[in-house]
C-alpha positions as YAML, in Angstrom:
chain: A
units: angstrom
residues:
- id: 1
  name: UNK
  ca: [-233.64, 141.44, -101.76]
- id: 2
  name: UNK
  ca: [-230.96, 142.66, -99.38]
- id: 3
  name: UNK
  ca: [-232.82, 141.01, -96.51]
- id: 4
  name: UNK
  ca: [-232.65, 137.66, -98.30]
- id: 5
  name: UNK
  ca: [-228.93, 138.07, -98.97]
- id: 6
  name: UNK
  ca: [-228.29, 139.16, -95.37]
- id: 7
  name: UNK
  ca: [-230.33, 136.23, -94.02]
- id: 8
  name: UNK
  ca: [-228.44, 133.80, -96.26]
- id: 9
  name: UNK
  ca: [-225.04, 135.16, -95.22]
- id: 10
  name: UNK
  ca: [-226.07, 135.09, -91.57]
- id: 11
  name: UNK
  ca: [-227.33, 131.50, -91.85]
- id: 12
  name: UNK
  ca: [-224.12, 130.33, -93.52]
- id: 13
  name: UNK
  ca: [-222.02, 132.10, -90.88]
- id: 14
  name: UNK
  ca: [-224.04, 130.58, -88.05]
- id: 15
  name: UNK
  ca: [-223.73, 127.10, -89.57]
- id: 16
  name: UNK
  ca: [-219.98, 127.49, -90.05]
- id: 17
  name: UNK
  ca: [-219.46, 128.59, -86.45]
- id: 18
  name: UNK
  ca: [-221.60, 125.70, -85.17]
- id: 19
  name: UNK
  ca: [-219.55, 123.19, -87.15]
- id: 20
  name: UNK
  ca: [-216.24, 124.66, -85.99]
- id: 21
  name: UNK
  ca: [-217.45, 124.63, -82.38]
- id: 22
  name: UNK
  ca: [-217.90, 120.85, -82.66]
- id: 23
  name: UNK
  ca: [-214.29, 120.24, -83.72]
- id: 24
  name: UNK
  ca: [-211.75, 119.44, -81.01]
- id: 25
  name: UNK
  ca: [-208.34, 121.04, -80.86]
- id: 26
  name: UNK
  ca: [-205.16, 118.95, -80.88]
- id: 27
  name: UNK
  ca: [-204.67, 119.92, -77.24]
- id: 28
  name: UNK
  ca: [-208.11, 118.65, -76.31]
- id: 29
  name: UNK
  ca: [-207.40, 115.32, -78.03]
- id: 30
  name: UNK
  ca: [-204.04, 115.02, -76.24]
- id: 31
  name: UNK
  ca: [-205.73, 115.67, -72.88]
- id: 32
  name: UNK
  ca: [-208.43, 113.09, -73.65]
- id: 33
  name: UNK
  ca: [-205.84, 110.48, -74.67]
- id: 34
  name: UNK
  ca: [-203.88, 111.08, -71.46]
- id: 35
  name: UNK
  ca: [-207.02, 110.81, -69.34]
- id: 36
  name: UNK
  ca: [-208.05, 107.52, -71.00]
- id: 37
  name: UNK
  ca: [-204.57, 106.03, -70.77]
- id: 38
  name: UNK
  ca: [-204.10, 107.00, -67.11]
- id: 39
  name: UNK
  ca: [-207.54, 105.67, -66.15]
- id: 40
  name: UNK
  ca: [-207.02, 102.37, -67.91]
- id: 41
  name: UNK
  ca: [-203.49, 101.85, -66.55]
- id: 42
  name: UNK
  ca: [-204.69, 102.63, -63.00]
- id: 43
  name: UNK
  ca: [-207.70, 100.33, -63.34]
- id: 44
  name: UNK
  ca: [-205.51, 97.47, -64.60]
- id: 45
  name: UNK
  ca: [-203.58, 97.31, -61.34]
- id: 46
  name: UNK
  ca: [-200.36, 96.41, -63.16]
- id: 47
  name: UNK
  ca: [-197.18, 97.94, -61.78]
- id: 48
  name: UNK
  ca: [-195.42, 97.66, -65.14]
- id: 49
  name: UNK
  ca: [-198.33, 98.46, -67.43]
- id: 50
  name: UNK
  ca: [-197.98, 98.95, -71.19]
- id: 51
  name: UNK
  ca: [-201.07, 100.50, -72.80]
- id: 52
  name: UNK
  ca: [-201.86, 99.98, -76.46]
- id: 53
  name: UNK
  ca: [-202.93, 102.83, -78.68]
- id: 54
  name: UNK
  ca: [-206.53, 103.89, -78.04]
- id: 55
  name: UNK
  ca: [-209.10, 102.20, -80.25]
- id: 56
  name: UNK
  ca: [-212.00, 104.52, -80.97]
- id: 57
  name: UNK
  ca: [-215.52, 103.57, -81.93]
- id: 58
  name: UNK
  ca: [-218.36, 105.49, -83.52]
- id: 59
  name: UNK
  ca: [-219.50, 108.34, -81.25]
- id: 60
  name: UNK
  ca: [-222.87, 106.60, -80.81]
- id: 61
  name: UNK
  ca: [-221.10, 103.89, -78.79]
- id: 62
  name: UNK
  ca: [-219.60, 106.40, -76.36]
- id: 63
  name: UNK
  ca: [-216.61, 104.23, -75.49]
- id: 64
  name: UNK
  ca: [-213.01, 103.66, -76.48]
- id: 65
  name: UNK
  ca: [-210.85, 100.60, -75.79]
- id: 66
  name: UNK
  ca: [-207.26, 100.08, -74.63]
- id: 67
  name: UNK
  ca: [-205.41, 96.83, -74.15]
- id: 68
  name: UNK
  ca: [-203.16, 97.06, -71.09]
- id: 69
  name: UNK
  ca: [-200.37, 94.47, -70.95]
- id: 70
  name: UNK
  ca: [-198.25, 93.56, -67.95]
- id: 71
  name: UNK
  ca: [-194.59, 94.23, -68.81]
- id: 72
  name: UNK
  ca: [-193.26, 92.24, -65.87]
- id: 73
  name: UNK
  ca: [-190.66, 89.66, -66.86]
- id: 74
  name: UNK
  ca: [-192.28, 86.43, -68.00]
- id: 75
  name: UNK
  ca: [-195.81, 87.79, -67.80]
- id: 76
  name: UNK
  ca: [-198.30, 87.21, -70.59]
- id: 77
  name: UNK
  ca: [-201.16, 88.92, -68.74]
- id: 78
  name: UNK
  ca: [-203.32, 91.58, -70.29]
- id: 79
  name: UNK
  ca: [-206.54, 93.38, -69.49]
- id: 80
  name: UNK
  ca: [-209.01, 94.97, -71.84]
- id: 81
  name: UNK
  ca: [-210.17, 98.40, -70.75]
- id: 82
  name: UNK
  ca: [-213.36, 100.02, -71.99]
- id: 83
  name: UNK
  ca: [-213.45, 103.71, -71.16]
- id: 84
  name: UNK
  ca: [-216.87, 105.34, -70.99]
- id: 85
  name: UNK
  ca: [-216.58, 108.89, -72.34]
- id: 86
  name: UNK
  ca: [-219.73, 110.15, -70.61]
- id: 87
  name: UNK
  ca: [-219.00, 108.86, -67.11]
- id: 88
  name: UNK
  ca: [-215.20, 109.03, -67.50]
- id: 89
  name: UNK
  ca: [-214.88, 105.59, -65.94]
- id: 90
  name: UNK
  ca: [-212.65, 102.69, -66.97]
- id: 91
  name: UNK
  ca: [-214.00, 99.14, -66.95]
- id: 92
  name: UNK
  ca: [-211.51, 96.26, -66.94]
- id: 93
  name: UNK
  ca: [-211.71, 92.56, -67.78]
- id: 94
  name: UNK
  ca: [-209.03, 89.91, -68.28]
- id: 95
  name: UNK
  ca: [-207.66, 89.49, -71.79]
- id: 96
  name: UNK
  ca: [-204.74, 87.15, -71.08]
- id: 97
  name: UNK
  ca: [-202.88, 86.14, -74.22]
- id: 98
  name: UNK
  ca: [-203.99, 89.18, -76.23]
- id: 99
  name: UNK
  ca: [-201.20, 91.36, -77.56]
- id: 100
  name: UNK
  ca: [-201.06, 94.79, -79.13]
- id: 101
  name: UNK
  ca: [-198.24, 97.11, -80.12]
- id: 102
  name: UNK
  ca: [-197.26, 99.64, -77.46]
- id: 103
  name: UNK
  ca: [-198.16, 103.28, -77.86]
- id: 104
  name: UNK
  ca: [-195.60, 105.35, -79.72]
- id: 105
  name: UNK
  ca: [-193.73, 107.71, -77.43]
...
């Protein structure tokens, strides 16, 4: 009987530690957001870039999106950035005319 109780407690403890190991800390999320934003801004080529908040997708997709607008006076240019989480690469395409609110500071 005590073996069954011990095995049950051990299994629950192992499951709880596995679940908590999957969770990301606030610091890890902040570092990820910075990495995505920097990569997308650099890939856009805009000198006066304004990135939107990061748009996340289901983890099965493996990508997030950012709209990077050109803040230069009179510019209405924008580029859509897809950031691949596995390769850590940013892919850019034109999205002129699209608008999004800027990231909160």
